[in-house]
Amino acid sequence: MKCDHCDKPAVVHEVLIQNGKKIEMHLCAEHATAKGYILPTVPVTQILQQFAAAGKSIKAQKASAKRCEACGLTFAEFRQTGRFGCAGCYDSFMPSVAAIIERAQSGAVSHRGRTPKRIEGQADRAAIRRQLIKEIEAAVAAEQYERAASLQGRLHQLGLVQKPPTEPLP
Amino acid sequence: MNMNPQGETLPNNDSDVVVSVRIRVARNLAGFPFTGRASDTQRQEVLQMVTRAPLGGAFPDGLAWVNMNQASLQERQLLVERHLVSKHFAESALPRALGLGHNEELGVMVNEEDHLRIQSILPGFRLNEAFALARSFDQALEETVDFAFHQRWGYLTACPTNVGSGIRLGAMLHLPALRYSGEIERVKRAAKDLHLAVRGYYGEGTDAIGNFYQVSNQVTLGASEEELLQHFRDEVIPKLVDYERTARQMLLEKNRPLIEDKVYRARATLKVARLLGAEEATKLLSTLRFGIATGLLHNLSVERVEQLLLQVQPAHLAQLDPFAAEEEMGRLSRANLVRRSLGDYTEGSPEI
């Protein structure tokens, strides 16, 4: 659409109702500035941020398409409803699950309460240990020391560390 | 109706502020998708497993099971008014059931968002008892069925906000003075900082009609069941109760006429009104409750007001008077009920 006052393309569009009549206005950048419509200049940083966001969203799209092997729920579906489909989802959607739970649970990283009698001591401790160590490393890399310490505490609590560390994590 | 007009005093259990407490435990059966993702056949299987599970010595008679799809709209509404089921559960069309035990102090929803929502609701500040009751059912069932459990995340739930212990502790608090003094918003913010949810009369997304607020913990992971209970019982609720009592005292000291006016007007209206809506009745009875708690009304008990608060709700009223199901008749019937119920209740004339 062209500007009301010249042939340049209109960038400002306004619809006014005056005395019950609809008045449409289309202005190019120059005429818009002249009429007092200030056009926002987009700072370079913002554009860069948008590029970065676009890059992320490709990653996010991959994550969204991830499917739970047990029940078939996609991560996108989980995001929509906030509800998991089955117990398997908790493992299928790692590591996103850990981040989501920690946020929802004020930073808590693992269960400390009761364990059903039938499974006490039966779980795959090695797998839990590997997972926790992986997350500690990631937390340290991201300089989330408080979180790393909390995960470290969990390792000790589960008796998955032979010796207590002689010095705290960096 | 057990109405005893004389010599009624304020009972213990901090019931001047704490209306009731609720413990809710979320559990899912291992090997089945959560309710929302399960097929109807699987939901039926879950129903069968839970309703037929032997419960042992703690529940020698088992529970009384209500098939929600066979319950009438009015019956389901009645259960909502008693806070025994969520609105969501009452309105769902899935195969689902409610188990009742211990004089309705225990309610077990099957096929809610989680396969099991075990609830114990008790009047007053009887958190330990409620906790013990919900837990006894949880444990009795766990003897025969396997719950979905994860070594790291604990008891698994459909929503990650319930994972871990699966336990939500709640209290229905009556906070009129905090509302009148305008401090309620500050308290709500403080509660949020303490990771508490503050909700209305019928839970999430409902209004605090009559200044009744439901307060509950939001964090279910990272602390043992006992720690959660202890924190809620010994720190959270006493603090809120204390705020409300202080606000009441301040109001009585600084603005006694305002409080007296509210209380005596509520009493007068309830004793003469010919038409009463449910919400209006709830608000007026709430003010009456406030009058008892602040010592302005003497010959009336909190229990009696509590009973009326329940009876004036639409489905309860319709049960007493079938004609009251229609709204206008309901208003008439409700006013009659309240007048009759408070007919024998008199106070010395208010101090002038």
Short mmCIF file of C-alpha atoms in Angstrom, two decimals, chain B residues 3-323:
data_model
loop_
_atom_site.label_atom_id
_atom_site.label_comp_id
_atom_site.label_asym_id
_atom_site.label_seq_id
_atom_site.Cartn_x
_atom_site.Cartn_y
_atom_site.Cartn_z
CA MET B 3 -28.18 -27.97 67.44
CA ASN B 4 -27.42 -27.09 70.95
CA PRO B 5 -28.02 -23.42 71.52
CA GLN B 6 -26.94 -23.02 75.10
CA GLY B 7 -23.50 -22.79 76.58
CA GLU B 8 -21.67 -23.05 73.29
CA THR B 9 -18.16 -21.76 73.34
CA LEU B 10 -15.25 -21.53 70.99
CA PRO B 11 -13.74 -25.00 70.59
CA ASN B 12 -10.04 -25.72 70.56
CA ASN B 13 -8.04 -26.48 67.46
CA ASP B 14 -7.56 -22.80 66.63
CA SER B 15 -10.91 -22.89 64.89
CA ASP B 16 -11.29 -19.13 65.36
CA VAL B 17 -9.03 -18.92 62.29
CA VAL B 18 -8.46 -22.45 61.00
CA VAL B 19 -11.70 -23.75 59.51
CA SER B 20 -10.30 -27.09 58.38
CA VAL B 21 -7.15 -28.84 57.26
CA ARG B 22 -6.61 -31.09 54.32
CA ILE B 23 -3.90 -33.55 53.39
CA ARG B 24 -3.86 -34.67 49.79
CA VAL B 25 -1.62 -37.44 48.52
CA ALA B 26 -1.13 -37.99 44.77
CA ARG B 27 -0.29 -41.51 43.61
CA ASN B 28 -0.23 -43.40 40.32
CA LEU B 29 -0.27 -47.12 39.68
CA ALA B 30 2.90 -48.48 38.11
CA GLY B 31 2.47 -49.94 34.63
CA PHE B 32 -0.37 -47.69 33.48
CA PRO B 33 -0.18 -44.36 31.63
CA PHE B 34 -1.41 -41.45 33.77
CA THR B 35 -5.17 -40.85 33.60
CA GLY B 36 -5.05 -38.22 30.85
CA ARG B 37 -3.07 -40.49 28.52
CA ALA B 38 -4.65 -43.83 29.42
CA SER B 39 -7.31 -45.57 27.32
CA ASP B 40 -10.76 -46.04 28.79
CA THR B 41 -9.98 -49.73 29.21
CA GLN B 42 -6.88 -48.88 31.22
CA ARG B 43 -8.83 -46.38 33.29
CA GLN B 44 -11.38 -49.10 34.04
CA GLU B 45 -8.57 -51.44 35.04
CA VAL B 46 -7.18 -48.82 37.41
CA LEU B 47 -10.65 -48.40 38.90
CA GLN B 48 -11.02 -52.13 39.39
CA MET B 49 -7.59 -52.52 40.94
CA VAL B 50 -8.09 -49.72 43.44
CA THR B 51 -11.69 -50.38 44.41
CA ARG B 52 -11.08 -54.14 44.84
CA ALA B 53 -7.77 -53.91 46.67
CA PRO B 54 -7.92 -55.41 50.17
CA LEU B 55 -7.04 -52.73 52.70
CA GLY B 56 -6.35 -54.85 55.74
CA GLY B 57 -6.87 -54.03 59.38
CA ALA B 58 -6.75 -50.24 59.13
CA PHE B 59 -9.92 -50.25 57.03
CA PRO B 60 -11.79 -53.42 58.00
CA ASP B 61 -14.94 -52.31 56.15
CA GLY B 62 -13.11 -50.94 53.14
CA LEU B 63 -14.38 -47.71 51.63
CA ALA B 64 -17.82 -46.82 50.32
CA TRP B 65 -17.38 -46.31 46.57
CA VAL B 66 -19.37 -43.83 44.52
CA ASN B 67 -19.37 -44.33 40.76
CA MET B 68 -19.11 -40.73 39.58
CA ASN B 69 -20.71 -41.46 36.21
CA GLN B 70 -23.81 -42.77 37.94
CA ALA B 71 -24.02 -39.87 40.39
CA SER B 72 -26.52 -37.12 39.56
CA LEU B 73 -25.42 -33.56 38.89
CA GLN B 74 -26.76 -32.56 42.31
CA GLU B 75 -24.89 -35.35 44.07
CA ARG B 76 -21.66 -34.38 42.35
CA GLN B 77 -22.23 -30.73 43.25
CA LEU B 78 -22.82 -31.79 46.85
CA LEU B 79 -19.42 -33.48 46.90
CA VAL B 80 -17.80 -30.32 45.53
CA GLU B 81 -19.47 -28.24 48.25
CA ARG B 82 -18.02 -30.60 50.84
CA HIS B 83 -14.64 -30.21 49.19
CA LEU B 84 -14.49 -34.00 48.77
CA VAL B 85 -13.93 -33.76 45.02
CA SER B 86 -12.46 -31.10 42.78
CA LYS B 87 -14.71 -29.30 40.31
CA HIS B 88 -12.63 -30.82 37.54
CA PHE B 89 -13.30 -34.31 38.88
CA ALA B 90 -17.02 -33.64 39.29
CA GLU B 91 -17.38 -32.43 35.70
CA SER B 92 -15.12 -34.99 33.98
CA ALA B 93 -16.72 -37.75 31.90
CA LEU B 94 -13.95 -40.35 32.40
CA PRO B 95 -14.53 -43.61 34.27
CA ARG B 96 -13.89 -42.49 37.82
CA ALA B 97 -14.94 -43.14 41.39
CA LEU B 98 -14.81 -41.61 44.83
CA GLY B 99 -14.13 -43.73 47.89
CA LEU B 100 -15.35 -42.49 51.27
CA GLY B 101 -14.27 -43.67 54.69
CA HIS B 102 -14.04 -42.60 58.33
CA ASN B 103 -17.26 -40.53 58.29
CA GLU B 104 -16.23 -38.75 55.11
CA GLU B 105 -12.99 -37.62 56.71
CA LEU B 106 -11.23 -39.68 54.06
CA GLY B 107 -11.96 -39.30 50.37
CA VAL B 108 -10.16 -41.12 47.58
CA MET B 109 -10.59 -39.88 44.02
CA VAL B 110 -9.73 -42.49 41.39
CA ASN B 111 -8.82 -41.31 37.89
CA GLU B 112 -8.44 -37.66 38.69
CA GLU B 113 -5.40 -36.12 37.00
CA ASP B 114 -3.46 -38.80 38.88
CA HIS B 115 -4.84 -42.30 39.33
CA LEU B 116 -5.26 -41.60 43.02
CA ARG B 117 -5.87 -38.50 45.02
CA ILE B 118 -6.12 -39.52 48.65
CA GLN B 119 -7.60 -36.76 50.77
CA SER B 120 -8.23 -36.33 54.42
CA ILE B 121 -10.19 -33.30 55.57
CA LEU B 122 -10.77 -32.49 59.23
CA PRO B 123 -12.30 -29.46 60.92
CA GLY B 124 -10.00 -27.25 62.98
CA PHE B 125 -6.24 -27.40 63.11
CA ARG B 126 -5.89 -31.20 63.32
CA LEU B 127 -3.11 -31.63 60.84
CA ASN B 128 -1.47 -34.63 62.52
CA GLU B 129 -4.68 -36.63 62.52
CA ALA B 130 -5.41 -35.77 58.90
CA PHE B 131 -1.87 -36.72 57.92
CA ALA B 132 -2.10 -40.04 59.76
CA LEU B 133 -5.44 -40.90 58.17
CA ALA B 134 -4.34 -40.17 54.59
CA ARG B 135 -1.12 -42.01 55.18
CA SER B 136 -2.79 -45.08 56.62
CA PHE B 137 -4.80 -45.47 53.42
CA ASP B 138 -1.72 -44.81 51.28
CA GLN B 139 0.20 -47.51 53.12
CA ALA B 140 -2.67 -49.98 53.22
CA LEU B 141 -3.02 -49.75 49.45
CA GLU B 142 0.71 -49.94 48.88
CA GLU B 143 0.71 -53.37 50.49
CA THR B 144 -1.08 -54.77 47.46
CA VAL B 145 -0.51 -52.40 44.52
CA ASP B 146 2.68 -50.89 43.08
CA PHE B 147 2.85 -47.14 42.83
CA ALA B 148 4.87 -45.39 40.11
CA PHE B 149 8.11 -44.46 41.83
CA HIS B 150 11.43 -43.09 40.59
CA GLN B 151 14.63 -43.32 42.59
CA ARG B 152 15.46 -39.70 41.94
CA TRP B 153 12.06 -38.04 41.63
CA GLY B 154 10.14 -40.10 44.17
CA TYR B 155 6.42 -40.76 43.62
CA LEU B 156 5.62 -39.82 40.03
CA THR B 157 2.66 -37.63 39.19
CA ALA B 158 1.14 -36.30 35.97
CA CYS B 159 2.11 -32.76 36.87
CA PRO B 160 5.72 -32.18 37.95
CA THR B 161 4.51 -29.75 40.62
CA ASN B 162 3.28 -32.74 42.68
CA VAL B 163 6.23 -35.08 42.23
CA GLY B 164 8.36 -36.39 45.11
CA SER B 165 6.33 -36.92 48.25
CA GLY B 166 3.14 -36.24 46.31
CA ILE B 167 1.83 -34.60 49.47
CA ARG B 168 0.01 -31.34 49.60
CA LEU B 169 -0.88 -29.91 52.98
CA GLY B 170 -3.65 -27.39 53.08
CA ALA B 171 -5.60 -25.30 55.52
CA MET B 172 -8.81 -23.38 55.00
CA LEU B 173 -8.29 -20.14 56.89
CA HIS B 174 -10.83 -17.51 57.83
CA LEU B 175 -9.06 -14.19 57.39
CA PRO B 176 -11.65 -11.41 57.61
CA ALA B 177 -9.54 -9.00 59.66
CA LEU B 178 -6.64 -9.20 57.23
CA ARG B 179 -9.09 -8.49 54.44
CA TYR B 180 -10.81 -5.56 56.23
CA SER B 181 -7.49 -4.01 57.19
CA GLY B 182 -6.20 -4.35 53.63
CA GLU B 183 -3.26 -6.45 54.75
CA ILE B 184 -4.32 -9.57 52.90
CA GLU B 185 -2.40 -8.64 49.75
CA ARG B 186 0.78 -8.25 51.78
CA VAL B 187 0.17 -11.61 53.41
CA LYS B 188 -0.44 -13.20 50.00
CA ARG B 189 2.88 -11.86 48.76
CA ALA B 190 4.66 -13.14 51.84
CA ALA B 191 3.00 -16.52 51.35
CA LYS B 192 4.25 -16.63 47.79
CA ASP B 193 7.79 -16.01 49.02
CA LEU B 194 7.34 -18.97 51.37
CA HIS B 195 6.33 -21.11 48.35
CA LEU B 196 2.72 -21.31 49.43
CA ALA B 197 -0.33 -21.18 47.21
CA VAL B 198 -3.23 -19.03 48.39
CA ARG B 199 -6.54 -19.90 46.76
CA GLY B 200 -10.25 -19.25 47.10
CA TYR B 201 -13.08 -21.15 48.76
CA TYR B 202 -13.30 -23.94 46.17
CA GLY B 203 -9.61 -24.08 45.30
CA GLU B 204 -7.74 -23.02 42.22
CA GLY B 205 -9.27 -20.12 40.32
CA THR B 206 -12.13 -19.53 42.75
CA ASP B 207 -12.93 -16.46 44.85
CA ALA B 208 -12.29 -16.12 48.54
CA ILE B 209 -16.04 -15.85 49.23
CA GLY B 210 -16.65 -14.98 52.87
CA ASN B 211 -12.91 -14.32 53.34
CA PHE B 212 -12.14 -18.03 53.37
CA TYR B 213 -8.72 -18.79 51.92
CA GLN B 214 -7.08 -22.11 51.12
CA VAL B 215 -3.38 -22.08 51.86
CA SER B 216 -1.16 -24.96 50.74
CA ASN B 217 2.47 -25.89 50.16
CA GLN B 218 3.74 -25.70 46.59
CA VAL B 219 6.94 -27.64 47.03
CA THR B 220 6.51 -31.41 47.26
CA LEU B 221 10.06 -32.47 46.42
CA GLY B 222 13.30 -32.39 48.37
CA ALA B 223 11.90 -32.72 51.88
CA SER B 224 10.59 -35.74 53.73
CA GLU B 225 6.88 -36.05 54.46
CA GLU B 226 7.52 -35.32 58.14
CA GLU B 227 9.59 -32.24 57.34
CA LEU B 228 6.85 -30.89 55.08
CA LEU B 229 4.27 -31.54 57.80
CA GLN B 230 6.37 -30.02 60.53
CA HIS B 231 7.11 -26.86 58.58
CA PHE B 232 3.48 -26.34 57.67
CA ARG B 233 2.16 -27.20 61.13
CA ASP B 234 4.73 -25.45 63.32
CA GLU B 235 5.75 -22.47 61.22
CA VAL B 236 3.53 -21.60 58.28
CA ILE B 237 0.03 -21.88 59.71
CA PRO B 238 0.80 -20.54 63.23
CA LYS B 239 2.32 -17.49 61.59
CA LEU B 240 -0.75 -16.82 59.45
CA VAL B 241 -3.06 -17.48 62.41
CA ASP B 242 -1.03 -15.01 64.42
CA TYR B 243 -1.27 -12.33 61.70
CA GLU B 244 -5.04 -12.68 61.60
CA ARG B 245 -5.42 -12.58 65.39
CA THR B 246 -3.23 -9.49 65.63
CA ALA B 247 -5.25 -7.82 62.87
CA ARG B 248 -8.47 -8.66 64.73
CA GLN B 249 -7.17 -7.18 67.95
CA MET B 250 -6.03 -4.03 66.17
CA LEU B 251 -9.37 -3.61 64.45
CA LEU B 252 -11.25 -4.05 67.72
CA GLU B 253 -9.02 -1.54 69.46
CA LYS B 254 -8.97 1.05 66.73
CA ASN B 255 -12.20 0.58 64.86
CA ARG B 256 -14.58 -1.28 67.10
CA PRO B 257 -17.74 0.40 65.76
CA LEU B 258 -16.92 -0.79 62.23
CA ILE B 259 -16.58 -4.40 63.36
CA GLU B 260 -19.66 -4.25 65.58
CA ASP B 261 -21.62 -2.72 62.74
CA LYS B 262 -20.63 -5.51 60.35
CA VAL B 263 -21.33 -8.29 62.84
CA TYR B 264 -24.64 -7.00 64.19
CA ARG B 265 -25.93 -6.11 60.74
CA ALA B 266 -25.07 -9.61 59.52
CA ARG B 267 -26.90 -11.13 62.48
CA ALA B 268 -29.92 -8.91 61.98
CA THR B 269 -30.08 -9.62 58.24
CA LEU B 270 -29.83 -13.37 58.70
CA LYS B 271 -32.60 -13.29 61.30
CA VAL B 272 -35.06 -11.33 59.16
CA ALA B 273 -34.19 -11.91 55.50
CA ARG B 274 -36.89 -13.49 53.31
CA LEU B 275 -34.69 -14.10 50.28
CA LEU B 276 -31.04 -15.08 50.43
CA GLY B 277 -28.58 -15.97 47.67
CA ALA B 278 -25.87 -18.55 48.37
CA GLU B 279 -23.05 -16.08 48.11
CA GLU B 280 -24.79 -13.48 50.28
CA ALA B 281 -25.59 -16.11 52.90
CA THR B 282 -21.98 -17.30 52.87
CA LYS B 283 -20.69 -13.78 53.38
CA LEU B 284 -23.13 -13.02 56.21
CA LEU B 285 -22.44 -16.32 57.97
CA SER B 286 -18.74 -15.65 57.59
CA THR B 287 -19.27 -12.35 59.39
CA LEU B 288 -21.20 -14.18 62.10
CA ARG B 289 -18.25 -16.56 62.46
CA PHE B 290 -16.03 -13.52 62.83
CA GLY B 291 -18.38 -12.14 65.51
CA ILE B 292 -18.05 -15.33 67.55
CA ALA B 293 -14.27 -15.42 67.19
CA THR B 294 -13.92 -11.80 68.30
CA GLY B 295 -16.20 -12.31 71.28
CA LEU B 296 -18.97 -10.02 70.02
CA LEU B 297 -21.43 -12.90 69.82
CA HIS B 298 -21.70 -15.32 72.72
CA ASN B 299 -24.61 -17.70 72.46
CA LEU B 300 -23.65 -19.21 69.15
CA SER B 301 -21.01 -21.80 68.30
CA VAL B 302 -18.60 -21.90 65.41
CA GLU B 303 -19.79 -25.45 64.63
CA ARG B 304 -23.34 -24.27 64.23
CA VAL B 305 -22.30 -21.54 61.83
CA GLU B 306 -20.11 -24.03 59.96
CA GLN B 307 -23.05 -26.37 59.58
CA LEU B 308 -25.20 -23.56 58.20
CA LEU B 309 -22.41 -22.50 55.87
CA LEU B 310 -22.64 -25.94 54.30
CA GLN B 311 -26.42 -26.18 54.32
CA VAL B 312 -26.94 -22.89 52.47
CA GLN B 313 -24.86 -24.06 49.49
CA PRO B 314 -27.08 -24.83 46.48
CA ALA B 315 -26.79 -28.63 46.30
CA HIS B 316 -27.08 -29.07 50.07
CA LEU B 317 -30.14 -26.86 50.13
CA ALA B 318 -31.69 -28.76 47.24
CA GLN B 319 -31.21 -31.97 49.18
CA LEU B 320 -33.16 -30.58 52.16
CA ASP B 321 -35.81 -28.97 49.93
CA PRO B 322 -36.21 -30.33 46.37
CA PHE B 323 -37.98 -27.14 45.28
#
